XYZ file of C-alpha atoms in Angstrom:
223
model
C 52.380 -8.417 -25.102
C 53.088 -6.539 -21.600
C 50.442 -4.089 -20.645
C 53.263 -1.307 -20.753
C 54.992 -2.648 -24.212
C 56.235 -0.038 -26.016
C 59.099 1.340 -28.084
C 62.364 2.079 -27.185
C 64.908 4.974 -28.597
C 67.668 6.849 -27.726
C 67.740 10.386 -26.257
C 70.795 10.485 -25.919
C 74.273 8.721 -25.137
C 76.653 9.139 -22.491
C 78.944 11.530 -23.088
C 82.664 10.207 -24.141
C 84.946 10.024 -21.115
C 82.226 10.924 -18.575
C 83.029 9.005 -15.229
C 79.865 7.042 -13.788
C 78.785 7.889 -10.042
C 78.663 5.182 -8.016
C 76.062 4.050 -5.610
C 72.520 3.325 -6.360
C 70.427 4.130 -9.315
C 67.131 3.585 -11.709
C 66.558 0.267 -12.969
C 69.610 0.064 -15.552
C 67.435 -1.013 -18.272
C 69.251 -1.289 -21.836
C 72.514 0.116 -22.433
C 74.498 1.342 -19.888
C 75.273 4.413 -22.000
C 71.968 5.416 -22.756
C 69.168 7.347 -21.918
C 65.896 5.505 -23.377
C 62.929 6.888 -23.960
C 59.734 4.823 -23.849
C 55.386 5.173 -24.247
C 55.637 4.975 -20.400
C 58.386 6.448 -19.118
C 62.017 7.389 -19.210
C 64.839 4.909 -19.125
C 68.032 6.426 -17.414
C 70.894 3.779 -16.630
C 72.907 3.354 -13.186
C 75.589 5.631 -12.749
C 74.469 8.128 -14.653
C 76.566 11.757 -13.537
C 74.931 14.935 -13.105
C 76.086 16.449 -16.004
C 74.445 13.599 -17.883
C 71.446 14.054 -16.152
C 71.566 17.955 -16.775
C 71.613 17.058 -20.258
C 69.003 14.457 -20.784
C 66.720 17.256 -19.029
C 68.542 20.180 -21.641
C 67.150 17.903 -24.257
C 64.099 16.599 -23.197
C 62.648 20.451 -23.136
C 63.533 21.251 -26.882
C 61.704 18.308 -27.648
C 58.578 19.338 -29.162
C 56.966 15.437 -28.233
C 58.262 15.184 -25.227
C 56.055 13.016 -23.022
C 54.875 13.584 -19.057
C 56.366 10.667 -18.287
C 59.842 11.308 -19.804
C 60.054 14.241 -17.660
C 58.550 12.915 -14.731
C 60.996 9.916 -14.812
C 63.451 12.408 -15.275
C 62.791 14.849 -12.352
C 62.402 11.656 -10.135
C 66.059 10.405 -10.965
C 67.395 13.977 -10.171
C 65.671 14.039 -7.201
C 66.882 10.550 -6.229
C 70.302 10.715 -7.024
C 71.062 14.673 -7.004
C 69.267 16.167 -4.011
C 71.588 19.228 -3.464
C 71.782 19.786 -7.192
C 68.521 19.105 -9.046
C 66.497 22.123 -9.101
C 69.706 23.417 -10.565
C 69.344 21.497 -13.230
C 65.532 21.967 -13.653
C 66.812 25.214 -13.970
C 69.076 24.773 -16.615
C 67.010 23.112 -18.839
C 63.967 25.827 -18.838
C 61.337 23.864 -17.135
C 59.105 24.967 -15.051
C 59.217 23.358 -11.583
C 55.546 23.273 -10.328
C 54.575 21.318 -13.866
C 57.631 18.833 -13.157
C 56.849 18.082 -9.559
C 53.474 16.980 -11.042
C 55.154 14.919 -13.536
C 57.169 13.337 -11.296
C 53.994 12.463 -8.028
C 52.256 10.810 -10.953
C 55.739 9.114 -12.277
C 56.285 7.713 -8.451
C 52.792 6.545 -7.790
C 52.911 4.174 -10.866
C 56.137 2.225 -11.368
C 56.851 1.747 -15.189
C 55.720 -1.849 -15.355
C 52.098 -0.779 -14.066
C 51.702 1.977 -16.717
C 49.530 1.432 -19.429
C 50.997 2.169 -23.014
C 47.255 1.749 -24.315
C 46.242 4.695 -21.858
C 47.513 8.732 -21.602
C 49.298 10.636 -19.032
C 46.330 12.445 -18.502
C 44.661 8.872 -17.298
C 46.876 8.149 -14.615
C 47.275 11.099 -12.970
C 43.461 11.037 -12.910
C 43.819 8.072 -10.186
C 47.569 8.985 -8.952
C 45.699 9.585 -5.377
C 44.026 6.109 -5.407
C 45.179 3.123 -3.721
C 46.935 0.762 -6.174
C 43.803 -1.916 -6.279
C 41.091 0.598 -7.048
C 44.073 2.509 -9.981
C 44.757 -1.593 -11.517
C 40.844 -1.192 -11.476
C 39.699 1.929 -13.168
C 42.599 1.249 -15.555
C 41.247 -2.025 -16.996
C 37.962 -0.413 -17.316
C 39.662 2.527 -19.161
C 41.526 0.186 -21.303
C 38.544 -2.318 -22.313
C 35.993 0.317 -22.821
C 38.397 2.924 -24.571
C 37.362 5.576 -22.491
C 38.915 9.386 -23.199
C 40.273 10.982 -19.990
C 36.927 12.930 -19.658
C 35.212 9.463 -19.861
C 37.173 8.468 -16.769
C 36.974 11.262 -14.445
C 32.857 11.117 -15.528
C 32.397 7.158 -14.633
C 34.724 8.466 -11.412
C 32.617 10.846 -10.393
C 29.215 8.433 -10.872
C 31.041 6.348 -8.554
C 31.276 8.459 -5.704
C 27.503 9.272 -5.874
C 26.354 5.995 -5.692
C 28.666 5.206 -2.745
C 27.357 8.657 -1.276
C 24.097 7.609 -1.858
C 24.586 3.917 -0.413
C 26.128 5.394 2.585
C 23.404 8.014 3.346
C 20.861 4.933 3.034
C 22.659 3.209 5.265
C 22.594 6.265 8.127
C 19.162 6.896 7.620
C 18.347 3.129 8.014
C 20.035 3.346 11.453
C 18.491 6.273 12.562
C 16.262 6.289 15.550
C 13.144 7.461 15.503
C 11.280 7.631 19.271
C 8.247 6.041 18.743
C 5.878 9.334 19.575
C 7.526 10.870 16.998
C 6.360 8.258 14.423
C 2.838 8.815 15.630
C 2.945 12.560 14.938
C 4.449 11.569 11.820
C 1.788 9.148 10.771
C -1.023 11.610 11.857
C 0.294 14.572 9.694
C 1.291 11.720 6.630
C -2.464 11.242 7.367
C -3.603 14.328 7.113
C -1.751 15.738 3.886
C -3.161 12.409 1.957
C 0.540 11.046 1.414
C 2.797 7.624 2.345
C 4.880 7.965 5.419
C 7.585 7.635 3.454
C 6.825 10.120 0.922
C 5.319 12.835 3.596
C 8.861 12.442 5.555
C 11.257 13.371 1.774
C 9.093 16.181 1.302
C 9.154 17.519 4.412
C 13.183 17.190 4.591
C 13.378 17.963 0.749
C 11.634 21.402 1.860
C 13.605 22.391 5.251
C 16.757 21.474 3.333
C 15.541 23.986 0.209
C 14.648 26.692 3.067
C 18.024 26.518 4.887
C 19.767 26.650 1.808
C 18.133 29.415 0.754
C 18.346 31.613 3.639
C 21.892 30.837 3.342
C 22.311 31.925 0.083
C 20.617 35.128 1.054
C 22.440 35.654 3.658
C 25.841 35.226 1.866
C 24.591 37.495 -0.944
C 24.128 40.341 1.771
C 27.818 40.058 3.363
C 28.977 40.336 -0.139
């Protein structure tokens, strides 16, 4: 089974007599007189017409279940297809716009066949602003360890420390340190009873706490 298996149904069917538009369109999955809807997304055939379109979006906002993708996919097509007439039909079928344009950035960054029936919405647009190697990655994780969309954006966030973390290492490995400075260093090390290593955090652990402070201070004032 695909990674992005799911069921199909009808939304709708083309309306009786309607006359397709020719030229390009979405991938013409299924019938070509009908609007599919999917787990992952919304199926809309070639040639579909405006009106059509207009109503697939009329209906897809009295659905009560209607997914993110569904009306991603569907803003996406409009946009595609109907450029001087889509926000018309956003319009027309009572959605709000911001939401949709939402829908549809996360619908465009991941094609149908790379959306993951096993996974929500809510997961992809979590890594919409990824590159497509690190999203295939964070996706199988979130897929074999059942993660929520919380889960995700929490391993996420670990991430970025440690690679914060690696890269300050790596700085402060390639800083240069004159070597009189070292000897004062050593001397006052000496002196307090600690490790270089250990006298040199505390000391930077405790101008870092007083410049933060005073900056605090100083922004509590000017409010």
């Amino acid at each position: 089974m695909s990674k992005n298996d799911a069921t199909k149904s009808v939304l709708f069917r083309r309306k009786v007599g309607s006359v397709p538009r020719q030229g390009g369109g979405a991938s013409g999955v299924g019938q070509p007189d009908q609007v599919l809807t999917t787990n992952v997304g919304l199926q809309l055939p070639v040639g579909l017409t405006f009106e059509n379109w207009e109503l697939a979006g009329r209906q897809l906002s009295g659905l009560v279940n209607s997914t993110s993708w569904w009306l991603g996919d569907w803003l996406v097509y409009g946009k595609d297809h109907y450029s001087d007439r889509y926000e018309r039909g956003v319009r027309a079928a009572g959605l709000q716009y911001q939401t949709l344009r939402n829908y549809a950035w996360v619908s465009r960054r991941f094609p149908m066949d790379r959306r993951r029936a096993s996974l929500s919405f809510q997961h992809h647009a979590e890594l919409a602003s990824r590159p497509v190697e690190e999203q295939e990655r964070w996706l199988d994780q979130a897929e074999q360890q059942g993660w929520s969309t919380k889960q995700l954006r929490r391993a996420m966030r670990v991430a970025r420390g440690d690679e914060t973390r690696e890269t300050l290492q790596a700085e402060m490995t390639r800083l240069a340190v004159p070597d009189q400075h070292l000897q004062w260093w050593h001397r006052a090390a000496t002196q307090s009873g600690a490790e270089l290593e250990q006298w040199v955090l505390a000391t930077l652990d405790n101008a870092a706490r007083e410049v933060l402070e005073e900056l605090q201070e100083q922004a509590g004032v000017s409010a």
